XYZ file of C-alpha atoms in Angstrom:
557
model
C 2.813 4.480 -3.915
C 5.219 1.667 -3.273
C 8.897 1.617 -4.104
C 8.192 -0.083 -7.459
C 6.328 1.902 -10.120
C 2.736 0.784 -10.645
C 1.300 0.189 -14.083
C 1.448 1.832 -16.567
C 4.470 3.801 -15.221
C 8.095 2.750 -15.588
C 11.124 3.737 -13.473
C 13.063 6.732 -14.784
C 16.320 5.232 -13.525
C 16.153 2.550 -16.158
C 16.419 5.177 -18.941
C 19.180 7.704 -18.377
C 19.312 10.932 -20.376
C 21.295 9.942 -23.449
C 19.299 11.759 -26.115
C 15.888 12.922 -27.241
C 13.744 15.601 -25.683
C 14.185 14.784 -22.009
C 12.185 17.851 -21.022
C 9.083 16.251 -22.553
C 9.126 13.289 -20.169
C 6.031 12.933 -17.956
C 7.452 11.806 -14.592
C 6.349 12.005 -10.959
C 8.382 11.168 -7.835
C 7.444 8.300 -5.565
C 5.890 9.312 -2.278
C 8.314 7.057 -0.465
C 11.210 8.986 -1.986
C 12.667 5.921 -3.577
C 12.715 7.211 -7.162
C 10.689 8.622 -10.060
C 8.127 6.961 -12.268
C 7.422 8.107 -15.822
C 4.573 7.643 -18.282
C 5.489 5.566 -21.343
C 6.047 7.359 -24.656
C 4.158 8.594 -26.607
C 1.962 10.247 -24.052
C -0.821 11.085 -26.518
C -1.741 7.394 -26.552
C -2.725 7.696 -22.886
C -4.854 10.814 -23.124
C -6.760 10.133 -26.371
C -8.918 7.174 -27.524
C -7.449 4.302 -29.519
C -8.998 5.476 -32.794
C -7.286 8.879 -32.519
C -4.063 7.630 -34.058
C -5.976 6.115 -36.964
C -7.670 9.459 -37.634
C -4.277 11.150 -37.596
C -3.124 8.766 -40.329
C -6.198 9.659 -42.371
C -5.205 13.304 -42.203
C -1.773 12.308 -43.483
C -3.429 10.670 -46.495
C -5.286 13.903 -47.190
C -1.926 15.681 -47.039
C -0.634 13.373 -49.763
C -3.555 14.414 -51.953
C -2.871 18.065 -51.162
C 0.788 17.727 -52.113
C -0.281 16.057 -55.368
C -2.565 19.005 -56.118
C 0.271 21.458 -55.485
C 2.648 19.484 -57.702
C 0.020 19.417 -60.444
C -0.392 23.185 -60.208
C 3.347 23.834 -60.317
C 3.812 21.561 -63.335
C 0.928 23.312 -65.081
C 2.505 26.696 -64.381
C 5.841 25.479 -65.736
C 4.738 23.587 -68.861
C 1.427 24.956 -70.125
C 1.089 28.323 -71.871
C -0.055 31.261 -69.787
C -3.420 31.491 -71.584
C -4.415 28.179 -69.969
C -3.025 28.704 -66.450
C -3.192 32.524 -66.015
C -0.123 32.138 -63.847
C 1.326 34.942 -61.768
C 4.397 34.890 -59.560
C 2.257 35.566 -56.468
C 0.190 32.467 -57.207
C 3.210 30.318 -58.089
C 5.095 31.231 -54.913
C 2.010 30.771 -52.730
C 1.397 27.273 -54.106
C 5.062 26.397 -53.574
C 4.900 27.620 -49.963
C 1.765 25.556 -49.275
C 3.438 22.472 -50.697
C 6.488 22.966 -48.448
C 4.247 23.147 -45.395
C 2.321 20.013 -46.337
C 5.423 17.977 -47.109
C 6.175 18.053 -43.380
C 3.163 15.845 -42.675
C 4.075 13.143 -45.195
C 7.816 12.889 -44.413
C 7.165 10.491 -41.477
C 5.449 8.102 -43.888
C 8.775 7.333 -45.547
C 10.518 6.397 -42.311
C 10.082 3.336 -40.118
C 11.417 5.045 -36.993
C 9.081 5.607 -34.083
C 8.358 8.825 -32.251
C 10.288 7.764 -29.142
C 14.026 7.727 -28.455
C 13.449 5.263 -25.636
C 10.462 4.044 -23.670
C 9.882 7.365 -21.868
C 11.664 9.975 -24.072
C 10.331 11.382 -27.387
C 12.675 12.182 -30.279
C 13.875 15.694 -31.031
C 15.626 17.171 -34.050
C 19.065 16.095 -32.778
C 18.195 12.439 -32.306
C 16.041 11.895 -35.416
C 16.569 13.169 -38.942
C 12.913 12.432 -39.583
C 11.953 14.836 -36.816
C 14.399 17.501 -38.006
C 13.110 17.441 -41.587
C 9.424 17.386 -40.720
C 9.823 20.178 -38.174
C 11.906 22.345 -40.514
C 9.433 21.959 -43.386
C 6.520 22.713 -41.081
C 8.029 25.867 -39.593
C 9.598 27.093 -42.843
C 6.561 26.254 -44.964
C 4.272 27.973 -42.483
C 6.428 31.095 -42.528
C 6.603 31.133 -46.355
C 2.845 30.671 -46.627
C 2.106 33.542 -44.247
C 4.617 35.823 -45.973
C 3.247 35.222 -49.478
C -0.290 35.646 -48.180
C 0.750 39.044 -46.825
C 2.452 40.016 -50.112
C -0.592 38.981 -52.113
C -2.830 40.990 -49.790
C -0.514 43.993 -50.087
C -0.534 43.769 -53.885
C -4.338 43.744 -53.954
C -4.446 46.671 -51.520
C -2.133 48.771 -53.703
C -4.193 48.095 -56.824
C -7.589 48.854 -55.283
C -6.922 51.588 -52.728
C -3.949 53.411 -54.247
C -4.350 52.631 -57.968
C -0.733 51.426 -58.089
C 0.118 48.532 -60.383
C 2.948 46.508 -58.794
C 5.838 46.338 -61.227
C 9.366 45.009 -61.353
C 10.429 46.785 -58.172
C 7.615 45.161 -56.205
C 8.472 41.809 -57.796
C 12.102 41.944 -56.667
C 11.155 43.148 -53.190
C 8.549 40.394 -52.846
C 11.015 37.696 -53.870
C 13.581 38.961 -51.394
C 11.145 39.286 -48.486
C 9.037 36.210 -49.263
C 11.960 33.797 -49.000
C 14.609 35.489 -46.836
C 12.424 36.406 -43.848
C 11.160 32.810 -43.402
C 14.743 31.508 -43.549
C 15.871 33.951 -40.854
C 13.029 33.143 -38.443
C 13.359 29.413 -39.129
C 17.024 29.545 -38.122
C 16.174 31.486 -34.971
C 13.376 29.080 -33.974
C 15.429 25.934 -34.560
C 18.524 27.216 -32.785
C 16.768 28.584 -29.705
C 13.614 26.520 -29.281
C 13.923 23.408 -31.437
C 11.317 20.853 -32.501
C 10.268 17.448 -31.182
C 7.435 14.927 -31.381
C 4.657 16.434 -29.323
C 1.472 15.939 -31.276
C 0.606 13.857 -34.321
C 3.034 12.143 -36.666
C 5.343 15.116 -37.318
C 7.520 17.281 -35.096
C 6.361 20.644 -33.788
C 8.100 23.500 -32.068
C 8.790 23.093 -28.390
C 7.113 25.159 -25.738
C 10.335 26.711 -24.416
C 10.466 30.297 -25.781
C 8.235 29.193 -28.656
C 6.041 32.268 -28.383
C 8.983 34.651 -28.727
C 10.843 32.862 -31.527
C 8.033 31.528 -33.695
C 4.423 32.160 -32.794
C 4.773 35.844 -31.976
C 6.390 37.007 -35.250
C 4.212 34.641 -37.283
C 1.006 35.952 -35.753
C 2.233 39.540 -36.238
C 2.583 39.038 -40.005
C -0.772 37.248 -40.125
C -2.376 40.130 -38.225
C -0.860 42.605 -40.714
C -2.423 40.595 -43.550
C -5.801 40.590 -41.826
C -5.666 44.352 -41.209
C -4.617 45.068 -44.818
C -7.350 42.834 -46.189
C -9.933 44.466 -43.907
C -8.911 47.954 -45.056
C -9.224 46.861 -48.677
C -12.693 45.417 -48.128
C -13.731 48.522 -46.205
C -12.605 50.741 -49.060
C -14.557 48.661 -51.561
C -17.709 48.924 -49.478
C -17.199 52.676 -49.039
C -16.797 53.289 -52.774
C -19.849 51.185 -53.526
C -22.057 53.002 -51.019
C -20.748 56.406 -52.115
C -21.529 55.693 -55.742
C -25.081 54.663 -54.822
C -25.624 57.774 -52.692
C -24.236 60.149 -55.300
C -26.368 58.640 -58.033
C -29.400 59.013 -55.792
C -28.565 62.662 -55.054
C -28.034 63.376 -58.743
C -31.474 61.893 -59.497
C -33.279 63.803 -56.745
C -31.729 67.207 -57.488
C -32.805 67.206 -61.135
C -30.600 70.169 -61.939
C -31.433 72.127 -65.124
C -27.854 71.503 -66.194
C -27.511 67.808 -66.935
C -23.810 67.923 -66.224
C -23.978 69.803 -62.924
C -23.445 66.744 -60.747
C -22.093 64.333 -63.337
C -18.417 64.778 -62.469
C -18.599 63.269 -58.993
C -21.046 60.567 -60.089
C -18.836 59.461 -62.974
C -15.783 59.466 -60.729
C -17.458 57.233 -58.169
C -18.805 54.991 -60.896
C -15.406 54.657 -62.512
C -13.819 53.813 -59.178
C -16.458 51.193 -58.477
C -16.091 49.639 -61.925
C -12.322 49.538 -61.535
C -12.634 47.862 -58.135
C -15.192 45.461 -59.537
C -12.838 44.402 -62.323
C -9.999 43.813 -59.877
C -12.194 41.833 -57.495
C -13.564 39.703 -60.337
C -10.013 38.836 -61.366
C -8.750 38.294 -57.810
C -11.678 36.695 -55.990
C -10.087 33.242 -56.095
C -6.882 34.511 -54.555
C -8.868 36.448 -51.958
C -10.629 33.266 -50.840
C -7.321 31.396 -50.640
C -5.868 34.186 -48.489
C -8.859 34.156 -46.138
C -8.779 30.368 -45.759
C -5.042 30.215 -45.097
C -5.163 33.059 -42.588
C -8.015 31.335 -40.774
C -6.044 28.076 -40.675
C -2.876 29.758 -39.409
C -4.667 31.667 -36.683
C -6.596 28.578 -35.619
C -3.443 26.434 -35.696
C -1.502 28.950 -33.619
C -4.321 29.326 -31.104
C -4.637 25.568 -30.601
C -0.910 25.010 -30.147
C -0.575 27.908 -27.754
C -3.389 26.344 -25.766
C -1.550 23.010 -25.942
C 1.596 24.680 -24.610
C -0.464 26.080 -21.786
C -1.539 22.598 -20.708
C 2.093 21.465 -20.320
C 3.199 24.287 -18.045
C 3.653 23.629 -14.350
C 0.839 25.719 -12.984
C -1.144 24.865 -9.815
C -4.211 24.085 -11.913
C -2.277 21.728 -14.194
C -0.621 19.996 -11.256
C -3.964 19.323 -9.535
C -5.498 18.018 -12.793
C -2.438 15.852 -13.436
C -2.530 14.194 -10.009
C -6.227 13.582 -10.398
C -5.579 11.758 -13.657
C -2.670 9.763 -12.166
C -4.795 8.584 -9.275
C -7.481 7.506 -11.777
C -4.911 5.404 -13.638
C -3.661 3.829 -10.424
C -7.123 2.988 -9.232
C -8.024 1.359 -12.575
C -4.726 -0.562 -13.028
C -3.630 1.579 -15.968
C -6.889 1.377 -17.939
C -6.844 4.679 -19.845
C -10.385 4.219 -21.188
C -11.855 4.831 -17.743
C -9.804 7.986 -17.256
C -10.323 9.760 -20.611
C -12.816 12.150 -19.062
C -10.234 13.242 -16.491
C -7.478 13.398 -19.126
C -9.541 15.813 -21.201
C -8.670 18.527 -18.679
C -4.971 18.061 -19.470
C -5.013 18.230 -23.288
C -6.862 19.991 -26.049
C -10.123 18.292 -27.101
C -9.908 15.503 -29.635
C -12.239 17.224 -32.126
C -10.177 20.406 -32.020
C -6.917 18.530 -32.589
C -8.303 16.639 -35.569
C -9.814 19.827 -37.000
C -6.384 21.467 -37.006
C -4.762 18.542 -38.803
C -7.462 18.228 -41.453
C -7.679 21.974 -42.108
C -3.936 22.098 -42.724
C -4.231 19.052 -44.982
C -6.859 20.691 -47.198
C -4.761 23.759 -48.046
C -3.267 22.109 -51.135
C -6.697 21.048 -52.357
C -8.031 24.585 -51.875
C -5.074 25.919 -53.841
C -6.034 23.742 -56.818
C -9.746 24.534 -56.580
C -9.405 28.302 -56.183
C -6.179 29.132 -58.032
C -6.769 26.650 -60.841
C -9.482 26.605 -63.507
C -10.983 24.348 -66.153
C -8.669 25.729 -68.838
C -5.716 23.960 -67.149
C -7.254 20.576 -67.967
C -7.937 21.761 -71.520
C -4.287 22.760 -71.824
C -3.100 19.346 -70.621
C -5.464 17.651 -73.067
C -3.976 19.628 -75.948
C -0.453 18.953 -74.634
C -0.836 15.170 -74.610
C -2.811 15.241 -77.837
C 0.077 16.925 -79.631
C 2.481 14.305 -78.234
C 0.614 11.047 -78.821
C -1.792 11.888 -81.644
C -0.161 12.306 -85.050
C -1.815 14.946 -87.177
C -3.329 13.759 -90.436
C -1.757 15.143 -93.629
C -3.660 18.071 -95.023
C -4.510 17.773 -98.736
C -5.443 21.397 -99.016
C -3.272 23.235 -101.536
C -0.681 25.614 -100.133
C 1.157 28.031 -102.358
C 4.905 27.845 -102.842
C 5.477 30.940 -100.721
C 3.915 29.220 -97.652
C 6.029 26.060 -97.855
C 8.340 25.273 -94.958
C 11.866 24.666 -96.212
C 12.687 21.611 -93.991
C 10.053 19.524 -95.782
C 11.939 16.844 -97.756
C 9.439 16.269 -100.572
C 7.502 19.449 -101.291
C 4.346 19.246 -103.330
C 3.312 22.111 -105.535
C 0.736 20.282 -107.643
C -2.764 21.431 -108.306
C -5.605 19.703 -106.487
C -6.289 17.453 -109.465
C -2.676 16.295 -109.513
C -2.736 15.452 -105.821
C -5.847 13.360 -106.200
C -4.533 11.633 -109.299
C -1.279 10.609 -107.651
C 1.958 12.123 -106.445
C 4.180 9.932 -108.615
C 3.698 12.154 -111.675
C 6.028 15.151 -111.442
C 4.379 18.527 -111.860
C 5.799 20.021 -115.021
C 3.142 22.429 -116.162
C 4.393 25.881 -117.019
C 2.385 27.332 -114.169
C 3.934 25.062 -111.530
C 7.421 24.685 -110.202
C 9.356 21.425 -110.536
C 10.890 20.088 -107.283
C 14.093 19.191 -109.091
C 14.929 22.881 -109.283
C 15.310 22.925 -105.480
C 17.555 19.855 -105.164
C 20.930 20.731 -103.660
C 23.993 20.370 -105.843
C 22.140 20.866 -109.143
C 23.040 23.935 -111.131
C 19.666 25.178 -112.232
C 20.287 28.875 -112.355
C 17.376 29.558 -110.021
C 17.508 30.656 -106.408
C 15.026 30.585 -103.568
C 15.846 34.219 -102.956
C 14.466 35.231 -106.380
C 11.112 37.011 -106.360
C 8.038 34.848 -106.764
C 4.619 35.715 -108.020
C 1.392 33.843 -107.468
C -0.280 32.708 -110.691
C -4.081 32.526 -110.305
C -4.434 30.378 -113.418
C -2.513 27.461 -111.893
C -3.053 28.148 -108.154
C 0.722 28.061 -107.679
C 3.766 30.307 -107.507
C 5.933 31.148 -110.492
C 9.506 32.334 -110.242
C 9.842 35.775 -111.681
C 13.191 36.332 -113.385
C 14.716 39.034 -115.462
C 14.777 38.938 -119.232
C 18.537 39.000 -119.340
C 19.051 36.092 -116.893
C 19.963 32.566 -117.832
C 17.248 31.220 -115.566
C 14.607 32.082 -118.142
C 16.198 29.875 -120.797
C 16.506 26.997 -118.322
C 12.877 27.373 -117.239
C 11.782 27.431 -120.884
C 13.724 24.230 -121.401
C 11.968 22.547 -118.536
C 8.602 23.619 -119.917
C 9.458 22.370 -123.367
C 10.457 18.948 -122.012
C 7.223 18.551 -120.048
C 4.852 15.800 -121.074
C 1.871 18.011 -120.337
C 0.277 20.119 -123.001
C 0.889 23.841 -122.913
C -1.979 25.877 -121.522
C -3.826 28.395 -123.685
C -2.333 31.356 -121.886
C 0.950 33.167 -121.819
C 2.999 32.337 -118.717
C 3.805 35.167 -116.439
C 7.501 34.940 -117.165
C 6.921 35.524 -120.909
C 4.712 38.470 -120.195
C 7.254 39.832 -117.786
C 10.090 39.412 -120.242
C 8.122 41.160 -122.991
C 7.019 43.874 -120.648
C 10.524 44.571 -119.505
C 11.935 44.881 -123.066
C 12.642 48.615 -123.454
C 10.882 50.202 -126.440
C 13.080 51.456 -129.254
C 13.558 55.216 -129.298
C 11.991 57.214 -132.090
C 14.070 57.787 -135.150
C 12.972 58.797 -138.638
C 15.437 56.243 -140.017
C 14.197 53.258 -137.900
C 13.175 50.153 -139.769
C 9.808 48.645 -139.071
C 11.183 45.271 -137.895
C 13.508 46.924 -135.410
C 10.470 48.469 -133.759
C 9.103 45.027 -133.066
C 6.697 44.860 -135.966
C 6.166 41.937 -138.283
C 7.802 42.141 -141.707
C 4.395 41.491 -143.176
C 3.344 44.956 -142.089
C 6.126 46.771 -143.958
C 3.813 47.682 -146.841
C 1.358 49.427 -144.570
C 1.406 53.004 -143.482
C 3.925 53.862 -140.776
C 4.226 57.081 -138.785
C 7.979 56.677 -138.566
C 8.630 58.705 -141.681
C 7.810 62.325 -142.361
C 8.588 63.585 -145.869
C 7.706 67.173 -145.233
C 9.343 69.592 -147.552
C 11.423 71.110 -144.717
C 13.227 67.844 -143.945
C 13.089 66.147 -147.312
C 16.830 66.174 -147.605
C 17.197 64.464 -144.246
C 14.515 61.911 -145.044
C 15.980 61.133 -148.395
C 19.036 59.707 -146.717
C 16.880 57.209 -144.839
C 14.976 55.811 -147.791
C 15.747 52.187 -148.441
C 14.744 50.210 -151.434
C 12.846 47.700 -149.291
C 10.505 50.353 -147.861
C 7.994 52.208 -150.061
C 8.172 56.006 -150.078
C 5.392 58.324 -149.042
C 3.611 60.226 -151.751
C 5.392 63.427 -152.617
C 2.446 65.591 -151.655
C 1.770 63.837 -148.317
C 2.145 65.912 -145.172
C 2.239 63.461 -142.312
C 3.558 64.072 -138.783
C 3.417 62.397 -135.376
C 0.241 63.045 -133.444
C 0.656 65.062 -130.272
């Protein structure tokens, strides 16, 4: 190599270390010892085909759709009733964690800054706010997703294997662990390792101590989730096989006592039915857990392999010089050296698979954690907002009326059809003027009401000694409608509540409530027996005829 850097390299001396991730520069010294030449940034443009960047942008578009699905799910959980969404805090927190992780891939879309601090140096979290935000959301969202996957797996394990229903204590512990542990490990990873533009449109964790600060603890929690889920599945399979074997043994033994082997068989059957009910309710969440764990493990494996390609090992150095010589021989034409560059980076198909699998997590959350009833709930929600309900002409009794209604209607069906302008003044209905504020009517809404089947309406029931009865009678007398051929309930009630007069041998017939026209008829109120003739003689009035002298009349027992 000559003293000047050949294409496509540029001299390192032209770009001093003023910011960015200087450790990510790809530089080689000149053989003549005159300086160092570096590969232009970003380096992924030199090791992948031209259409690779376009495919990366397509994955970002899928991330936008995934974030929209997560937002839709969270709004459904917050607005719609629980009978439509079947929400649970484990599902809500898992969807929120997935959305945080996917936001990291769409943050670069809102910024016009490039991935490079200068021509040979990529940005890091200190030189670009775009890089800091995308890296923090990616690391924090990944940690939150793995933690809530583990908590969901643990909850299912407790229900199936230990018959423990997680309650308030588990809820508080899950909230504390699901959000605090990711914050702690995010702070450790950012402070020790940091993030920078290394692959794709968003920032990822650097290779320096990345295994100790981020990938190691993350994979440990993911492994715990996989082990817990495997134990749960193993227990389900064991209970199922045991129930089949015990039923087969009970059939083959044919014991003379039908209940000799029924205890164990019923126990196994009950356990299997209980597990079956839990699995039927949780199968969507189980699939989400499996998919996310597979994505996390695959993502971690690929990036650990990518970190391995950037280390200064003898194999990497030999492959790197082979690729550099290919570029020099072809005047910087990367298309002729892509086969050699494949030994330096992860394959293109693998890289795109990682990006698209992470992008589909939000879509899987909607498909598996959502259901058709969510769309039915949104249809009813918007229908109640924009569609005005038609007035119902069906009669409703006075007791069922809502008080805030300004113009209550208590008419019969015929009156409603004929027109609402005519006020209902029949004795069996109640006039709205009685309920107008400020009018002294003597009636109160707190008074007891009774439904009158003759008029299909409610009638206020008052006492005989109240002034409300006289006012109600006045309203009925002023009505333009003809009186019905029945006695209103209030009249019956007033008559019924009139206390009967006590028995007295001196009581007049009219005081007992009898018509004066009946005074000439026989009455049992007098007894002119010889023993009390003197007492009865004091009660004889000239208006009332006397009993015959020889009559012996007494009250019947």
